[in-house]
N, CA, C and O atoms as a Tinker XYZ file with bonds, in Angstrom:
   260  protein
     1  N     81.461000  165.058000  109.859000    73     2
     2  CA    80.845000  166.125000  110.606000    64     1     3
     3  C     79.747000  166.775000  109.778000    63     2     4     5
     4  O     79.844000  166.885000  108.556000    81     3
     5  N     78.725000  167.193000  110.462000    73     3     6
     6  CA    77.631000  167.912000  109.826000    64     5     7
     7  C     77.410000  169.193000  110.632000    63     6     8     9
     8  O     77.160000  169.137000  111.836000    81     7
     9  N     77.503000  170.338000  109.973000    73     7    10
    10  CA    77.316000  171.628000  110.624000    64     9    11
    11  C     75.968000  172.208000  110.221000    63    10    12    13
    12  O     75.474000  171.956000  109.122000    81    11
    13  N     75.373000  172.995000  111.132000    73    11    14
    14  CA    74.062000  173.584000  110.886000    64    13    15
    15  C     74.083000  175.033000  111.335000    63    14    16    17
    16  O     74.682000  175.364000  112.359000    81    15
    17  N     73.431000  175.895000  110.572000    73    15    18
    18  CA    73.315000  177.301000  110.919000    64    17    19
    19  C     71.855000  177.718000  110.790000    63    18    20    21
    20  O     71.194000  177.399000  109.801000    81    19
    21  N     71.354000  178.441000  111.809000    73    19    22
    22  CA    69.971000  178.915000  111.817000    64    21    23
    23  C     70.015000  180.424000  112.017000    63    22    24    25
    24  O     70.718000  180.922000  112.896000    81    23
    25  N     69.251000  181.155000  111.188000    73    23    26
    26  CA    69.275000  182.612000  111.238000    64    25    27
    27  C     67.837000  183.137000  111.239000    63    26    28    29
    28  O     66.989000  182.644000  110.495000    81    27
    29  N     67.571000  184.143000  112.081000    73    27    30
    30  CA    66.250000  184.779000  112.147000    64    29    31
    31  C     66.454000  186.286000  112.220000    63    30    32    33
    32  O     67.226000  186.773000  113.046000    81    31
    33  N     65.762000  187.021000  111.358000    73    31    34
    34  CA    65.871000  188.480000  111.336000    64    33    35
    35  C     64.552000  189.121000  111.739000    63    34    36    37
    36  O     63.477000  188.647000  111.373000    81    35
    37  N     64.653000  190.204000  112.498000    73    35    38
    38  CA    63.498000  191.006000  112.915000    64    37    39
    39  C     63.720000  192.431000  112.422000    63    38    40    41
    40  O     64.817000  192.978000  112.538000    81    39
    41  N     62.655000  193.028000  111.867000    73    39    42
    42  CA    62.748000  194.383000  111.331000    64    41    43
    43  C     61.936000  195.352000  112.196000    63    42    44    45
    44  O     60.777000  195.093000  112.518000    81    43
    45  N     62.570000  196.477000  112.566000    73    43    46
    46  CA    61.926000  197.533000  113.356000    64    45    47
    47  C     62.185000  198.855000  112.648000    63    46    48    49
    48  O     63.286000  199.400000  112.722000    81    47
    49  N     61.167000  199.370000  111.960000    73    47    50
    50  CA    61.290000  200.616000  111.191000    64    49    51
    51  C     62.516000  200.552000  110.279000    63    50    52    53
    52  O     62.494000  199.824000  109.287000    81    51
    53  N     63.582000  201.290000  110.585000    73    51    54
    54  CA    64.792000  201.262000  109.749000    64    53    55
    55  C     65.866000  200.349000  110.321000    63    54    56    57
    56  O     66.946000  200.241000  109.741000    81    55
    57  N     65.604000  199.706000  111.418000    73    55    58
    58  CA    66.601000  198.851000  112.072000    64    57    59
    59  C     66.329000  197.379000  111.792000    63    58    60    61
    60  O     65.202000  196.972000  111.511000    81    59
    61  N     67.388000  196.605000  111.879000    73    59    62
    62  CA    67.275000  195.153000  111.691000    64    61    63
    63  C     68.089000  194.452000  112.773000    63    62    64    65
    64  O     69.233000  194.818000  113.045000    81    63
    65  N     67.483000  193.442000  113.382000    73    63    66
    66  CA    68.144000  192.649000  114.417000    64    65    67
    67  C     68.186000  191.205000  113.938000    63    66    68    69
    68  O     67.153000  190.611000  113.631000    81    67
    69  N     69.381000  190.650000  113.877000    73    67    70
    70  CA    69.553000  189.273000  113.401000    64    69    71
    71  C     70.081000  188.397000  114.524000    63    70    72    73
    72  O     71.061000  188.738000  115.186000    81    71
    73  N     69.427000  187.275000  114.729000    73    71    74
    74  CA    69.875000  186.269000  115.684000    64    73    75
    75  C     70.358000  185.072000  114.884000    63    74    76    77
    76  O     69.728000  184.670000  113.906000    81    75
    77  N     71.489000  184.503000  115.310000    73    75    78
    78  CA    72.055000  183.376000  114.578000    64    77    79
    79  C     72.605000  182.345000  115.549000    63    78    80    81
    80  O     73.199000  182.695000  116.569000    81    79
    81  N     72.404000  181.075000  115.231000    73    79    82
    82  CA    72.955000  179.967000  116.014000    64    81    83
    83  C     73.703000  179.047000  115.051000    63    82    84    85
    84  O     73.140000  178.593000  114.055000    81    83
    85  N     74.965000  178.777000  115.352000    73    83    86
    86  CA    75.779000  177.854000  114.568000    64    85    87
    87  C     76.042000  176.620000  115.420000    63    86    88    89
    88  O     76.492000  176.725000  116.561000    81    87
    89  N     75.760000  175.466000  114.864000    73    87    90
    90  CA    76.003000  174.201000  115.558000    64    89    91
    91  C     77.040000  173.425000  114.761000    63    90    92    93
    92  O     76.813000  173.077000  113.602000    81    91
    93  N     78.175000  173.159000  115.387000    73    91    94
    94  CA    79.254000  172.417000  114.745000    64    93    95
    95  C     79.206000  170.976000  115.243000    63    94    96    97
    96  O     79.012000  170.736000  116.435000    81    95
    97  N     79.380000  170.030000  114.345000    73    95    98
    98  CA    79.217000  168.603000  114.626000    64    97    99
    99  C     77.808000  168.369000  115.162000    63    98   100   101
   100  O     77.621000  167.790000  116.233000    81    99
   101  N     76.836000  168.824000  114.405000    73    99   102
   102  CA    75.428000  168.840000  114.785000    64   101   103
   103  C     74.898000  167.479000  115.231000    63   102   104   105
   104  O     74.165000  167.404000  116.217000    81   103
   105  N     75.252000  166.404000  114.530000    73   103   106
   106  CA    74.749000  165.082000  114.899000    64   105   107
   107  C     75.576000  164.444000  116.013000    63   106   108   109
   108  O     75.266000  163.339000  116.459000    81   107
   109  N     76.627000  165.133000  116.465000    73   107   110
   110  CA    77.468000  164.707000  117.585000    64   109   111
   111  C     78.052000  163.317000  117.351000    63   110   112   113
   112  O     78.041000  162.475000  118.248000    81   111
   113  N     78.554000  163.083000  116.158000    73   111   114
   114  CA    79.160000  161.798000  115.815000    64   113   115
   115  C     80.593000  161.751000  116.329000    63   114   116   117
   116  O     81.339000  162.718000  116.175000    81   115
   117  N     80.975000  160.654000  116.926000    73   115   118
   118  CA    82.322000  160.467000  117.439000    64   117   119
   119  C     83.201000  159.856000  116.363000    63   118   120   121
   120  O     82.872000  158.805000  115.813000    81   119
   121  N     84.313000  160.506000  116.061000    73   119   122
   122  CA    85.297000  159.981000  115.115000    64   121   123
   123  C     86.524000  159.581000  115.920000    63   122   124   125
   124  O     87.284000  160.435000  116.377000    81   123
   125  N     86.712000  158.284000  116.089000    73   123   126
   126  CA    87.800000  157.789000  116.921000    64   125   127
   127  C     89.134000  157.896000  116.204000    63   126   128   129
   128  O     89.208000  157.840000  114.977000    81   127
   129  N     90.190000  158.052000  117.001000    73   127   130
   130  CA    91.543000  158.156000  116.476000    64   129   131
   131  C     92.165000  156.788000  116.240000    63   130   132   133
   132  O     91.475000  155.771000  116.185000    81   131
   133  N     93.471000  156.791000  116.102000    73   131   134
   134  CA    94.227000  155.570000  115.834000    64   133   135
   135  C     94.254000  154.701000  117.091000    63   134   136   137
   136  O     94.479000  155.221000  118.184000    81   135
   137  N     94.031000  153.399000  116.966000    73   135   138
   138  CA    94.080000  152.502000  118.131000    64   137   139
   139  C     95.486000  152.392000  118.713000    63   138   140   141
   140  O     96.466000  152.702000  118.036000    81   139
   141  N     95.583000  151.957000  119.949000    73   139   142
   142  CA    96.870000  151.759000  120.619000    64   141   143
   143  C     97.600000  150.627000  119.908000    63   142   144   145
   144  O     97.022000  149.565000  119.676000    81   143
   145  N     98.888000  150.851000  119.557000    73   143   146
   146  CA    99.627000  149.889000  118.744000    64   145   147
   147  C    100.651000  149.072000  119.519000    63   146   148   149
   148  O    101.210000  148.124000  118.966000    81   147
   149  N    100.915000  149.399000  120.766000    73   147   150
   150  CA   101.920000  148.674000  121.536000    64   149   151
   151  C    101.330000  147.399000  122.129000    63   150   152   153
   152  O    100.299000  147.443000  122.800000    81   151
   153  N    101.976000  146.274000  121.886000    73   151   154
   154  CA   101.471000  144.994000  122.382000    64   153   155
   155  C    101.417000  144.941000  123.902000    63   154   156   157
   156  O    100.534000  144.297000  124.470000    81   155
   157  N    102.365000  145.620000  124.574000    73   155   158
   158  CA   102.425000  145.579000  126.035000    64   157   159
   159  C    101.395000  146.487000  126.710000    63   158   160   161
   160  O    101.149000  146.363000  127.910000    81   159
   161  N    100.803000  147.383000  125.955000    73   159   162
   162  CA    99.844000  148.339000  126.522000    64   161   163
   163  C     98.542000  147.639000  126.898000    63   162   164   165
   164  O     98.073000  146.772000  126.161000    81   163
   165  N     97.951000  148.009000  128.044000    73   163   166
   166  CA    96.694000  147.369000  128.450000    64   165   167
   167  C     95.530000  147.647000  127.493000    63   166   168   169
   168  O     94.590000  146.855000  127.433000    81   167
   169  N     95.571000  148.727000  126.762000    73   167   170
   170  CA    94.476000  149.058000  125.845000    64   169   171
   171  C     94.802000  148.717000  124.404000    63   170   172   173
   172  O     94.295000  149.371000  123.493000    81   171
   173  N     95.637000  147.709000  124.171000    73   171   174
   174  CA    96.052000  147.349000  122.811000    64   173   175
   175  C     94.831000  147.067000  121.920000    63   174   176   177
   176  O     93.940000  146.300000  122.284000    81   175
   177  N     94.819000  147.708000  120.749000    73   175   178
   178  CA    93.739000  147.501000  119.785000    64   177   179
   179  C     92.525000  148.376000  119.992000    63   178   180   181
   180  O     91.589000  148.333000  119.194000    81   179
   181  N     92.520000  149.165000  121.041000    73   179   182
   182  CA    91.373000  150.041000  121.312000    64   181   183
   183  C     91.695000  151.483000  120.949000    63   182   184   185
   184  O     92.813000  151.953000  121.158000    81   183
   185  N     90.717000  152.170000  120.412000    73   183   186
   186  CA    90.864000  153.597000  120.135000    64   185   187
   187  C     90.491000  154.347000  121.398000    63   186   188   189
   188  O     89.338000  154.307000  121.829000    81   187
   189  N     91.452000  155.029000  121.992000    73   187   190
   190  CA    91.206000  155.707000  123.271000    64   189   191
   191  C     90.945000  157.199000  123.126000    63   190   192   193
   192  O     90.478000  157.833000  124.072000    81   191
   193  N     91.235000  157.772000  121.964000    73   191   194
   194  CA    91.025000  159.210000  121.770000    64   193   195
   195  C     90.111000  159.483000  120.589000    63   194   196   197
   196  O     89.815000  158.592000  119.793000    81   195
   197  N     89.672000  160.725000  120.490000    73   195   198
   198  CA    88.822000  161.131000  119.370000    64   197   199
   199  C     89.557000  162.140000  118.502000    63   198   200   201
   200  O     90.451000  162.845000  118.970000    81   199
   201  N     89.176000  162.201000  117.245000    73   199   202
   202  CA    89.797000  163.114000  116.293000    64   201   203
   203  C     89.063000  164.449000  116.266000    63   202   204   205
   204  O     89.693000  165.501000  116.156000    81   203
   205  N     87.748000  164.414000  116.364000    73   203   206
   206  CA    86.942000  165.630000  116.304000    64   205   207
   207  C     86.339000  165.935000  117.676000    63   206   208   209
   208  O     86.045000  165.015000  118.439000    81   207
   209  N     86.154000  167.218000  117.996000    73   207   210
   210  CA    85.536000  167.558000  119.280000    64   209   211
   211  C     84.033000  167.262000  119.287000    63   210   212   213
   212  O     83.432000  166.998000  118.246000    81   211
   213  N     83.458000  167.309000  120.457000    73   211   214
   214  CA    82.012000  167.080000  120.603000    64   213   215
   215  C     81.242000  168.253000  120.007000    63   214   216   217
   216  O     81.840000  169.199000  119.493000    81   215
   217  N     79.930000  168.189000  120.076000    73   215   218
   218  CA    79.068000  169.241000  119.536000    64   217   219
   219  C     79.421000  170.586000  120.185000    63   218   220   221
   220  O     79.637000  170.677000  121.394000    81   219
   221  N     79.471000  171.618000  119.349000    73   219   222
   222  CA    79.721000  172.981000  119.827000    64   221   223
   223  C     78.633000  173.897000  119.291000    63   222   224   225
   224  O     78.181000  173.736000  118.158000    81   223
   225  N     78.214000  174.857000  120.105000    73   223   226
   226  CA    77.164000  175.804000  119.709000    64   225   227
   227  C     77.716000  177.219000  119.867000    63   226   228   229
   228  O     78.372000  177.536000  120.859000    81   227
   229  N     77.438000  178.058000  118.876000    73   227   230
   230  CA    77.872000  179.448000  118.904000    64   229   231
   231  C     76.672000  180.327000  118.578000    63   230   232   233
   232  O     76.001000  180.111000  117.569000    81   231
   233  N     76.399000  181.314000  119.421000    73   231   234
   234  CA    75.286000  182.239000  119.211000    64   233   235
   235  C     75.830000  183.610000  118.842000    63   234   236   237
   236  O     76.893000  184.015000  119.315000    81   235
   237  N     75.091000  184.328000  117.988000    73   235   238
   238  CA    75.497000  185.689000  117.648000    64   237   239
   239  C     74.254000  186.570000  117.505000    63   238   240   241
   240  O     73.163000  186.102000  117.180000    81   239
   241  N     74.459000  187.834000  117.755000    73   239   242
   242  CA    73.413000  188.847000  117.670000    64   241   243
   243  C     73.989000  190.026000  116.894000    63   242   244   245
   244  O     75.086000  190.497000  117.195000    81   243
   245  N     73.246000  190.500000  115.897000    73   243   246
   246  CA    73.730000  191.584000  115.028000    64   245   247
   247  C     72.644000  192.642000  114.906000    63   246   248   249
   248  O     71.483000  192.341000  114.627000    81   247
   249  N     73.053000  193.891000  115.122000    73   247   250
   250  CA    72.122000  195.020000  115.037000    64   249   251
   251  C     72.589000  195.929000  113.907000    63   250   252   253
   252  O     73.709000  196.440000  113.932000    81   251
   253  N     71.725000  196.126000  112.918000    73   251   254
   254  CA    72.033000  197.018000  111.792000    64   253   255
   255  C     71.101000  198.230000  111.851000    63   254   256   257
   256  O     69.889000  198.103000  112.023000    81   255
   257  N     71.702000  199.390000  111.703000    73   255   258
   258  CA    70.892000  200.627000  111.716000    64   257   259
   259  C     71.331000  201.566000  110.629000    63   258   260
   260  O     70.768000  202.651000  110.486000    81   259
């Protein structure tokens, strides 16, 4: 996984406004789980689930005075 954070601050007299964006799993890489191990299962040998979630984005706004 690769995470990324971007921050931008704006200054107004004595006040400060900060905008922030956090991106988790930025490159959106799929990490597959353990393959199906039962011989009788139709998906034998295939990884059907993922270990990590897809890309997530979180925004925040902060006002300092």
